[in-house]
Coordinates of C-alpha atoms and ligand atoms in Angstrom, one line a residue:
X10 CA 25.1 -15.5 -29.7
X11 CA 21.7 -14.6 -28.1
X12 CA 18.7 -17.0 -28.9
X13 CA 16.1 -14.1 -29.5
X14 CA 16.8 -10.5 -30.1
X15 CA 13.5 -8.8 -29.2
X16 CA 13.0 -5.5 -30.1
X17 CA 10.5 -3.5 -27.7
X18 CA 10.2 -4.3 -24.2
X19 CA 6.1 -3.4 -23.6
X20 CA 4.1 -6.2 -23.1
X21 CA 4.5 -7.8 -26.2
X22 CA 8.2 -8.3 -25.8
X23 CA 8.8 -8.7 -21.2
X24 CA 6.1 -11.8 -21.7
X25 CA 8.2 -13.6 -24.7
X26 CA 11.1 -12.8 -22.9
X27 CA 10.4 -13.9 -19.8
X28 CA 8.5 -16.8 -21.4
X29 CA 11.2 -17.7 -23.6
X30 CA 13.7 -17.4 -20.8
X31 CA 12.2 -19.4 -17.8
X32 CA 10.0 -21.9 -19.7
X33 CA 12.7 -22.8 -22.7
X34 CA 15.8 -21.8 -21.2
X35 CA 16.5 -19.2 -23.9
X36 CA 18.9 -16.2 -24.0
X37 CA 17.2 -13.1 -24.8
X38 CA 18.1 -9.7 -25.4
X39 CA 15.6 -7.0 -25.1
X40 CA 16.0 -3.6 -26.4
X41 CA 14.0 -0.7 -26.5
X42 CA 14.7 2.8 -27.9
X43 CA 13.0 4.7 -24.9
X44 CA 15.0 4.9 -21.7
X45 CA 12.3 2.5 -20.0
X46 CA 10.9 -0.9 -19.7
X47 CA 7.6 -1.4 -19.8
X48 CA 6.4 0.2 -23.2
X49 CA 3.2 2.4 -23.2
X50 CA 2.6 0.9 -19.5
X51 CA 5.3 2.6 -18.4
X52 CA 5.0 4.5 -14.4
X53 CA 7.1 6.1 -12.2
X54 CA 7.0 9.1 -9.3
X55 CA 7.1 12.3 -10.4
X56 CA 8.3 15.0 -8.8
X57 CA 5.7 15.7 -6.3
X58 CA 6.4 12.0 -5.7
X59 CA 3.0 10.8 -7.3
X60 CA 2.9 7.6 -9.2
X61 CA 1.9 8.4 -13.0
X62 CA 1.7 6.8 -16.3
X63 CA 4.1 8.4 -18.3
X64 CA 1.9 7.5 -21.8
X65 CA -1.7 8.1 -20.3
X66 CA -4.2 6.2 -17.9
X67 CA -3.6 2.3 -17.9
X68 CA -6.0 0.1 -16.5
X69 CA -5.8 -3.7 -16.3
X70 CA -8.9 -5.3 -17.1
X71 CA -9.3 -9.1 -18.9
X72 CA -12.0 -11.4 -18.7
X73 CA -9.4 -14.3 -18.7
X74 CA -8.5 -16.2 -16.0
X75 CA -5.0 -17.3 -18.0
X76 CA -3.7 -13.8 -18.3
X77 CA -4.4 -12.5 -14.7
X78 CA -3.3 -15.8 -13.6
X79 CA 0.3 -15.6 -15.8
X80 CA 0.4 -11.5 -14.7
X81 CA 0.1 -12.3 -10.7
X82 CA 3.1 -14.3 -11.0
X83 CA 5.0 -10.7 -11.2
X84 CA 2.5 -8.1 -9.2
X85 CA -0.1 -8.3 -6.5
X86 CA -3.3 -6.4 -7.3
X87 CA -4.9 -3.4 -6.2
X88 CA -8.8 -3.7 -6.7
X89 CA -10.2 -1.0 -8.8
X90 CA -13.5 -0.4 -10.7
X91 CA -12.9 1.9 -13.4
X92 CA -15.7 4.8 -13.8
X93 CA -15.7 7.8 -16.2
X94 CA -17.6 10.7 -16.1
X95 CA -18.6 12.8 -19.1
X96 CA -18.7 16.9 -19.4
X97 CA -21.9 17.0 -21.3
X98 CA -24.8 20.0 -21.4
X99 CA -22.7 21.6 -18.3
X100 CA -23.4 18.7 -16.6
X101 CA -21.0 15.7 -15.4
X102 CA -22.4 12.4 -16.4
X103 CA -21.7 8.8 -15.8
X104 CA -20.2 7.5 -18.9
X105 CA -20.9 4.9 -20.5
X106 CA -24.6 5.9 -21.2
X107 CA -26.7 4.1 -18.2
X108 CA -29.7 4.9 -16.6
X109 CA -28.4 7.5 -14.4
X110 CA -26.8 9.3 -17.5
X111 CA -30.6 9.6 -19.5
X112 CA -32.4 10.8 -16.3
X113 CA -29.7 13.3 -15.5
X114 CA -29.6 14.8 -18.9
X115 CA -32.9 14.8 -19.4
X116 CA -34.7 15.5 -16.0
X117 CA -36.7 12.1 -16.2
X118 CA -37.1 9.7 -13.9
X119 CA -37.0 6.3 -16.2
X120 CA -36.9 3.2 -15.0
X121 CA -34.3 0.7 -16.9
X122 CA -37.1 -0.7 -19.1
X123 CA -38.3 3.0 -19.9
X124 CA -34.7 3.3 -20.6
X125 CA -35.1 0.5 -22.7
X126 CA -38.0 1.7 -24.9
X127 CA -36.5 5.5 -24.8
X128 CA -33.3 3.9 -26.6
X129 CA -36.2 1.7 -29.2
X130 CA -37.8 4.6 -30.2
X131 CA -34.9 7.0 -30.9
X132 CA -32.5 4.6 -32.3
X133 CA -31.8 4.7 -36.3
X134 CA -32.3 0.8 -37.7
X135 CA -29.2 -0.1 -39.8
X136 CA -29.4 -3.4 -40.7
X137 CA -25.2 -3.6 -40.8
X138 CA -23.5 -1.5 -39.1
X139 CA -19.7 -0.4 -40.8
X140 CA -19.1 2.4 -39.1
X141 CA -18.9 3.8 -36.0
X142 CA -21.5 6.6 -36.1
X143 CA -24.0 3.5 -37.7
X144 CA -22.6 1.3 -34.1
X145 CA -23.7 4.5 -31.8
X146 CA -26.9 6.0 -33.8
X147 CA -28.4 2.3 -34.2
X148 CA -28.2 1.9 -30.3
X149 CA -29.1 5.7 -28.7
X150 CA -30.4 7.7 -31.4
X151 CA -28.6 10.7 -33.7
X152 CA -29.2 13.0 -30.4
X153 CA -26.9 10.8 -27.8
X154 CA -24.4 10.3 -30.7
X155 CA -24.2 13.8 -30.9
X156 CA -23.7 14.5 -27.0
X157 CA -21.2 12.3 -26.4
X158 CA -19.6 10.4 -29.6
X159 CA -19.2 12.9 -32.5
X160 CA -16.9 15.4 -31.2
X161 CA -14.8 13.2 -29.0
X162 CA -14.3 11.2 -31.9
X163 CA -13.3 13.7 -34.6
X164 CA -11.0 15.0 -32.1
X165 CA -9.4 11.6 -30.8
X166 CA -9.1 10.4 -34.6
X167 CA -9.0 13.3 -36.6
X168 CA -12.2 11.6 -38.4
X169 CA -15.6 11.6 -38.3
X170 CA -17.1 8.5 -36.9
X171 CA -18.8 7.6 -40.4
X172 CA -14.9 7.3 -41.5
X173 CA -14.1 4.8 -38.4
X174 CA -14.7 1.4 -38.5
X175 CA -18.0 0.4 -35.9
X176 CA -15.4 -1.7 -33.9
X177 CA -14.0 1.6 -31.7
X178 CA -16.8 3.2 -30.8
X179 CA -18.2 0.0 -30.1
X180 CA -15.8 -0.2 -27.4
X181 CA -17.9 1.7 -25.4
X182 CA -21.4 0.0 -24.4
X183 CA -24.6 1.9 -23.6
X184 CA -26.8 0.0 -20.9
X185 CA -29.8 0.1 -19.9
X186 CA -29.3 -0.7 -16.8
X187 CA -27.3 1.0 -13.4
X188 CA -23.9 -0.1 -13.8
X189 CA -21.6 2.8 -14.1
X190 CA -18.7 0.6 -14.5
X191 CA -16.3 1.4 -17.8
X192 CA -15.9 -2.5 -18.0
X193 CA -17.4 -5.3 -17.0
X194 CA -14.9 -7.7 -17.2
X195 CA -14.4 -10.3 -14.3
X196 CA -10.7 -9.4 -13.4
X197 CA -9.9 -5.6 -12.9
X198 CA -7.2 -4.1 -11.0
X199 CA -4.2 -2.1 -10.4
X200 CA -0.6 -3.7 -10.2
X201 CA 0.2 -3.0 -6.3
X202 CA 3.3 -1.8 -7.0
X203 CA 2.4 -0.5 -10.2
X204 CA 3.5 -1.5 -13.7
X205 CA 7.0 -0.7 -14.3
X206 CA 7.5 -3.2 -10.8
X207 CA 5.5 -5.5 -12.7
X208 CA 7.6 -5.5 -15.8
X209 CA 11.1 -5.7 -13.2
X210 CA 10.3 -8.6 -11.8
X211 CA 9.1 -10.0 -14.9
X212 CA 12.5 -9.8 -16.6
X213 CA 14.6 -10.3 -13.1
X214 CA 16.2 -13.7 -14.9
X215 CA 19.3 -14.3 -15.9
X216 CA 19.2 -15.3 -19.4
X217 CA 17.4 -11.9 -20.2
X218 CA 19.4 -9.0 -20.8
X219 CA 18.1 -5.9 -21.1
X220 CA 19.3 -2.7 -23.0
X221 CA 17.0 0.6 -23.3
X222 CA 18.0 3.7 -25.0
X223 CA 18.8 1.2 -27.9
X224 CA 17.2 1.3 -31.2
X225 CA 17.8 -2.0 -32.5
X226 CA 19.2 -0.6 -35.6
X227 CA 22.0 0.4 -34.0
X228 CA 23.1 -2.8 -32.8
X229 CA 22.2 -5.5 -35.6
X230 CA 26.0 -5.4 -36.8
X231 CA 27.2 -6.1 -33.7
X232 CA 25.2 -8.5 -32.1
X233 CA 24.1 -12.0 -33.4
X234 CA 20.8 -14.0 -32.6
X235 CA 19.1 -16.8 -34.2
X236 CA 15.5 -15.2 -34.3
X237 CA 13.9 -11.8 -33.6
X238 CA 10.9 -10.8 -31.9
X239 CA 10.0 -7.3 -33.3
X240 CA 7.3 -5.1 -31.7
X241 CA 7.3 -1.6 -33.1
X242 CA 5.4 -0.6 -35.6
X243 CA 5.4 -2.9 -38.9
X244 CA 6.0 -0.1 -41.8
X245 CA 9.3 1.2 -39.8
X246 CA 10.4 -2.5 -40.3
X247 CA 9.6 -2.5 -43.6
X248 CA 11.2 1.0 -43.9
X249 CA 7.8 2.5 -45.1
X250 CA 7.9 0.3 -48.3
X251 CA 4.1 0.2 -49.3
X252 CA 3.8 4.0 -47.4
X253 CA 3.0 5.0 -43.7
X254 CA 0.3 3.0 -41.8
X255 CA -1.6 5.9 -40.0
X256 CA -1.1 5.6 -36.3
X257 CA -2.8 8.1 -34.2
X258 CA -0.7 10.4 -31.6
X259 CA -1.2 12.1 -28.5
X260 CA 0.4 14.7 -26.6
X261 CA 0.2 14.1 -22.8
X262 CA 0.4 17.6 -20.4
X263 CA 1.0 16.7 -16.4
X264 CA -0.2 18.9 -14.0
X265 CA 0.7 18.4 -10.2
X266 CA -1.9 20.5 -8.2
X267 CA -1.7 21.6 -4.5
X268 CA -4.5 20.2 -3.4
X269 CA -5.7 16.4 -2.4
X270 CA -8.4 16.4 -5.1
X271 CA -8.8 17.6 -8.2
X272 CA -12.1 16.1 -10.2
X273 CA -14.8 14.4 -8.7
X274 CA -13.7 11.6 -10.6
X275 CA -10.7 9.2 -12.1
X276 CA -11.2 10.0 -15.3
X277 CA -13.5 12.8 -16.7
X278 CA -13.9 12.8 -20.8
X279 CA -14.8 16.1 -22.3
X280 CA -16.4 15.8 -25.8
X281 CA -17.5 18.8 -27.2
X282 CA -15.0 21.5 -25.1
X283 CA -11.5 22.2 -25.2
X284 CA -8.6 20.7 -27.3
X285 CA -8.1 17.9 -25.3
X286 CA -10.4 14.7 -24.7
X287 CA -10.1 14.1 -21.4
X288 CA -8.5 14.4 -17.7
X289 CA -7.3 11.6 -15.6
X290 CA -6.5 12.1 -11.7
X291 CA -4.0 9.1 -10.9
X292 CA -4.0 8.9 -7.6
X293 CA -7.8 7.4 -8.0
X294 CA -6.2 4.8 -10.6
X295 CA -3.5 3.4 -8.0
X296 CA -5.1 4.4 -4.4
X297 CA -2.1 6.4 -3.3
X298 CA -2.4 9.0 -0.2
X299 CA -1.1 12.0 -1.0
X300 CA -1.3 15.8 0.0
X301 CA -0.9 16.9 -3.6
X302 CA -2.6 15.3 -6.9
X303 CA -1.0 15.0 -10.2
X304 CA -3.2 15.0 -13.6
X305 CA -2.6 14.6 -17.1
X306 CA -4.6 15.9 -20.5
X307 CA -4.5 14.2 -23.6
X308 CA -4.2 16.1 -26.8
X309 CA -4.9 14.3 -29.6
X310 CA -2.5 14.6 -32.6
X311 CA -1.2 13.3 -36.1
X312 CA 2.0 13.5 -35.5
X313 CA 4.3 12.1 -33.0
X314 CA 4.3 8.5 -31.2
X315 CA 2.8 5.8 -32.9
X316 CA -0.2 5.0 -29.9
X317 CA -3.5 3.9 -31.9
X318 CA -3.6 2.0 -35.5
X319 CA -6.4 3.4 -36.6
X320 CA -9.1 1.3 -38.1
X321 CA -10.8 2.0 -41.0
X322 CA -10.9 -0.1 -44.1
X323 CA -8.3 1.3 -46.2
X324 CA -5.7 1.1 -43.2
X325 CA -6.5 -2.5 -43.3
X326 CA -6.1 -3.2 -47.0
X327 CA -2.4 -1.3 -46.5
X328 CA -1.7 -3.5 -43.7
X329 CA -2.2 -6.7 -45.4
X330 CA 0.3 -5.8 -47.8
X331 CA 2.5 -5.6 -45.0
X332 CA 1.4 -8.3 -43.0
X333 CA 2.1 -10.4 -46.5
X334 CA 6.0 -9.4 -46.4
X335 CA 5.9 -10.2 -42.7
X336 CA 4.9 -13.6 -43.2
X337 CA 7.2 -13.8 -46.0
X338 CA 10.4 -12.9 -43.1
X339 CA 11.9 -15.7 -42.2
X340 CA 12.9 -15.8 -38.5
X341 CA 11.3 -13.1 -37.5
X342 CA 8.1 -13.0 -35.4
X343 CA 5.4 -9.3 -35.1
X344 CA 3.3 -9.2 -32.0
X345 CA 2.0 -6.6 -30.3
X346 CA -0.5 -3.8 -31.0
X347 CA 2.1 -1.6 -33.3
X348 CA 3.5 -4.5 -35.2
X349 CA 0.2 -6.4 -36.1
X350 CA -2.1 -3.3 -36.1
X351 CA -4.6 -3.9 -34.3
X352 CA -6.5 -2.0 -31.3
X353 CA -5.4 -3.9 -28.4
X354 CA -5.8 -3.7 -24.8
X355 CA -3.1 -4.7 -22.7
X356 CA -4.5 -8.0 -21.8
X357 CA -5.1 -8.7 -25.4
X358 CA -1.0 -7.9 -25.7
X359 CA -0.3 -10.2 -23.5
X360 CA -2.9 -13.2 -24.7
X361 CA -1.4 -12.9 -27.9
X362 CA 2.2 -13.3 -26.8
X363 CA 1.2 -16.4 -24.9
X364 CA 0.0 -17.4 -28.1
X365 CA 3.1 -16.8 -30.1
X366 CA 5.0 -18.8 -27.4
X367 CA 3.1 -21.2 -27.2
X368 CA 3.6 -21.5 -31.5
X369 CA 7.5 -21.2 -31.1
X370 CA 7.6 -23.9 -28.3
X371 CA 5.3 -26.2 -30.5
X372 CA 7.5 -25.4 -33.6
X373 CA 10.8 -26.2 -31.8
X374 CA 9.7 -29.2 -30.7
X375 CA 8.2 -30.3 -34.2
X376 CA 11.3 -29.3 -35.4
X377 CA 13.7 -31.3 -32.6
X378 CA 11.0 -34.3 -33.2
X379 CA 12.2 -34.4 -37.3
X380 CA 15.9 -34.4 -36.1
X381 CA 15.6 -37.0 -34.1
X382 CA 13.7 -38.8 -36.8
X383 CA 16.3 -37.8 -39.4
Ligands
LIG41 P1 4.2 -0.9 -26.7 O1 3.9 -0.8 -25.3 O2 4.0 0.3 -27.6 O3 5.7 -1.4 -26.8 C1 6.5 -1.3 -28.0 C2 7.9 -0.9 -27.7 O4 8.7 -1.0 -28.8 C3 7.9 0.6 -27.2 O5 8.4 0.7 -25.9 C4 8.9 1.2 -28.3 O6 9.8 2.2 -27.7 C5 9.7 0.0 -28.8 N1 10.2 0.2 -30.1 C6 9.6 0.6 -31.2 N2 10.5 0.6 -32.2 C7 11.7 0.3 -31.7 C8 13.0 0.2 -32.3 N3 13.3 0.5 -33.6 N4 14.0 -0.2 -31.5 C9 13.8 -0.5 -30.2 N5 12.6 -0.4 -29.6 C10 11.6 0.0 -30.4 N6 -4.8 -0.8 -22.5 C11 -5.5 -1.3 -21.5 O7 -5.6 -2.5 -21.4 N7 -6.1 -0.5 -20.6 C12 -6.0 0.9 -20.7 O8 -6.5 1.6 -19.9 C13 -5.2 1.4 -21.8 N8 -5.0 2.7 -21.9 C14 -4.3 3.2 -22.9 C15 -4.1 4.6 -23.0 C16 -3.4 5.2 -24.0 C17 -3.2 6.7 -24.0 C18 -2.7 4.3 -24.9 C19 -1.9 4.9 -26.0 C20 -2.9 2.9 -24.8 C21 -3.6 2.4 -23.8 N9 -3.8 1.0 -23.7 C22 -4.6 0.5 -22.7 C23 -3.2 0.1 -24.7 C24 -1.8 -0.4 -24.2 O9 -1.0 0.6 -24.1 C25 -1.3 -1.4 -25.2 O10 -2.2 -2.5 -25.4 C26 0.0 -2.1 -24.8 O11 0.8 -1.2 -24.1 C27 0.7 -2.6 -26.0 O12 1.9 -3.3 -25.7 P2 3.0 -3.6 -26.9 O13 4.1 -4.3 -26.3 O14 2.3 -4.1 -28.1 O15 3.4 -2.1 -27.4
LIG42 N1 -15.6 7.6 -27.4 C1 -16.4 8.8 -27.6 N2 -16.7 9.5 -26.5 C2 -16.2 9.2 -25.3 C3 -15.4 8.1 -25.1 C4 -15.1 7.3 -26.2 O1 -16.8 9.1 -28.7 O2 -16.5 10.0 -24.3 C5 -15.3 6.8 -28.6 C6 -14.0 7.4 -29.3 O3 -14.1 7.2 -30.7 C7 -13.0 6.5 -28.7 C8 -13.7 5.2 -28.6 O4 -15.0 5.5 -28.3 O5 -11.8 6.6 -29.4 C9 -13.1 4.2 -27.7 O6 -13.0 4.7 -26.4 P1 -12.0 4.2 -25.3 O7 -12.3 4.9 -24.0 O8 -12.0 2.7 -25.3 O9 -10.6 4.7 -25.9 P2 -9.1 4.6 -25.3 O10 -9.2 4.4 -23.8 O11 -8.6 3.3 -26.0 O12 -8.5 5.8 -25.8

């Protein structure tokens, strides 16, 4: 009899593990359906012998000290600024929109309080912004929008940005300054080792066992557990009761290319060209010498992996209903960006499965405090 079975071994599931196991002395048995630890995080050497993320670019960024401090118990860290460049009027850009990015497009020469008042005058007031086209044309203007936003958007989503909720473009500053920086939080970097090391050492105990190439379907009449930790996607669980939540799909094609560099960049986004959104060089991401380079593209689809909930309000409104029937599951806990919906960043992941520990720790020891009362 296993403690918890926990059903997805990304970040949502290795931290409760390994939290459940070395803090509460918990057995735990972690399945996943892929062949892997590590979840959408996942990395490994390709052929070439080129560290890639098998389910597109991942980079760690969190502006809290508690998560990078819990993570560096498992990985060193690799410094690494993320910047992004953008294919726009033949041109490649710095993106997010910054100083840099207005003069070059436009030929000016603005200063970042010209910037400033270029932005003022071109920008559409909206006094509350829903969507995110209202998020992007009440900060640069309908032109910008256009350039950069529109077409990367209806391609990434399938929607137009009027249809998105203003919290994913919104994702995405515009400055009016010089940082070309993607993020600005105060801890970003690379796991040395990368992340599927990470996620090793992380469930190296010995009251974790681990079991991939396992739906957890397949095992429920054979193994017993007192509570489960689920973190695929809620309407599977549910077996699509209310309908399908939309979740957004990619395809992921990996070039290995004979030469040291490929792009002038780590990542370079393209939004109004070709079928895919963008191109990300790894070795930039983890700092590995190499001879060859390896690539990927990512082709949006509707199909396929569940990789983005996609938020808009009448995705929320169908995840309620099944966010009530998961509340109403006795025993069974949902974390993690499939299995509470939400458009999460790995750091968020892993702040919210500290949270859920720390809720089963306080619950076991409200619950040990009435039987001792009793
Ligand atoms: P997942 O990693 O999806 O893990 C869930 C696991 O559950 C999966 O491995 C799945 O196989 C398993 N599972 C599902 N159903 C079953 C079942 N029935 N039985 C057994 N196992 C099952 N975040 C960042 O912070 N920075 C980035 O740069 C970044 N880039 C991203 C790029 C892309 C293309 C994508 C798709 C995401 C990116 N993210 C990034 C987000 C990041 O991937 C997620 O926040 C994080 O991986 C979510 O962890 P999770 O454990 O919730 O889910
Ligand atoms: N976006 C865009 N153009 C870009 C980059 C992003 O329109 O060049 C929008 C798009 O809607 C995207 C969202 O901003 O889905 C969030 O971008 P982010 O880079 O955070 O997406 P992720 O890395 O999660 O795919």
């Amino acid at each position: 009899m296993f403690d918890y079975l926990i059903v997805g071994a990304g970040f949502a599931g290795s931290v409760l593990a390994e939290r459940l196991a070395s803090q509460m002395n918990k057995s735990v048995l972690l399945c996943d359906k892929r062949p892997h630890i590590g979840g959408n995080a996942y990395d490994y050497y390709d052929d070439a012998g080129i560290l890639i993320h098998k389910y597109g670019p991942h980079i760690f960024h969190t502006a809290s000290p508690r998560i990078f401090r819990y993570l560096s118990q498992f990985t060193q860290w690799r410094p690494y600024e993320h910047r992004v460049l953008a294919s726009v009027d033949n041109k490649l850009v710095p993106f997010p929109i910054n100083v840099d990015t207005v003069n070059a497009l436009y030929g000016t020469n603005y200063s970042p309080a010209e910037v400033e008042a270029f932005f003022a005058r071109v920008a559409e007031p909206i006094k509350h912004c829903k969507t995110s086209e209202d998020a992007v044309v009440s900060k640069v203007g309908r032109e910008l929008y256009e350039k950069f936003f529109r077409n990367y958007t209806r391609k990434q989503w399938g929607l137009d940005p009027s249809e998105l909720d203003a919290s994913v473009a919104s994702r995405v500053p515009a400055r009016t300054n010089y940082d070309s920086r993607y993020f600005t939080d105060e801890f970003q970097a690379m796991p040395l080792h990368g992340y599927t090391r990470m996620f090793e050492n992380m469930l190296d105990h010995k009251k974790i066992r681990v079991l991939t190439n396992t739906d957890y379907r397949d095992i429920l009449g054979e193994v017993s557990f007192k509570e489960m930790i689920y973190t695929g996607p809620v309407d599977a669980f549910f077996d699509f009761r209310y309908g399908k939540l939309p979740y957004r799909s990619l395809e992921f094609k990996f070039e290995t290319h004979d030469k040291e560099v490929f792009q002038p960049g780590a990542v370079v986004n393209y939004p109004n060209e070709h079928a895919y959104t963008r191109i990300t060089e790894f070795k930039y991401l983890t700092g590995q010498q190499h001879p060859k380079t390896s690539v990927v593209y990512e082709f949006p689809q509707a199909e396929g992996d569940p990789y983005y909930p996609v938020p808009r309000p009448e995705n929320a409104e169908l995840y309620r209903r099944y966010k009530a029937l998961a509340d109403a599951t006795p025993n069974v806990h949902f974390v993690g960006r499939l299995a509470t919906y939400r458009y999460y960043n790995m750091d968020q992941v892993v702040g919210q499965a500290l949270a859920t520990f720390d809720h089963l720790r306080e619950s076991q020891l409200d619950s040990s405090t009435v039987t001792v009362a009793a």
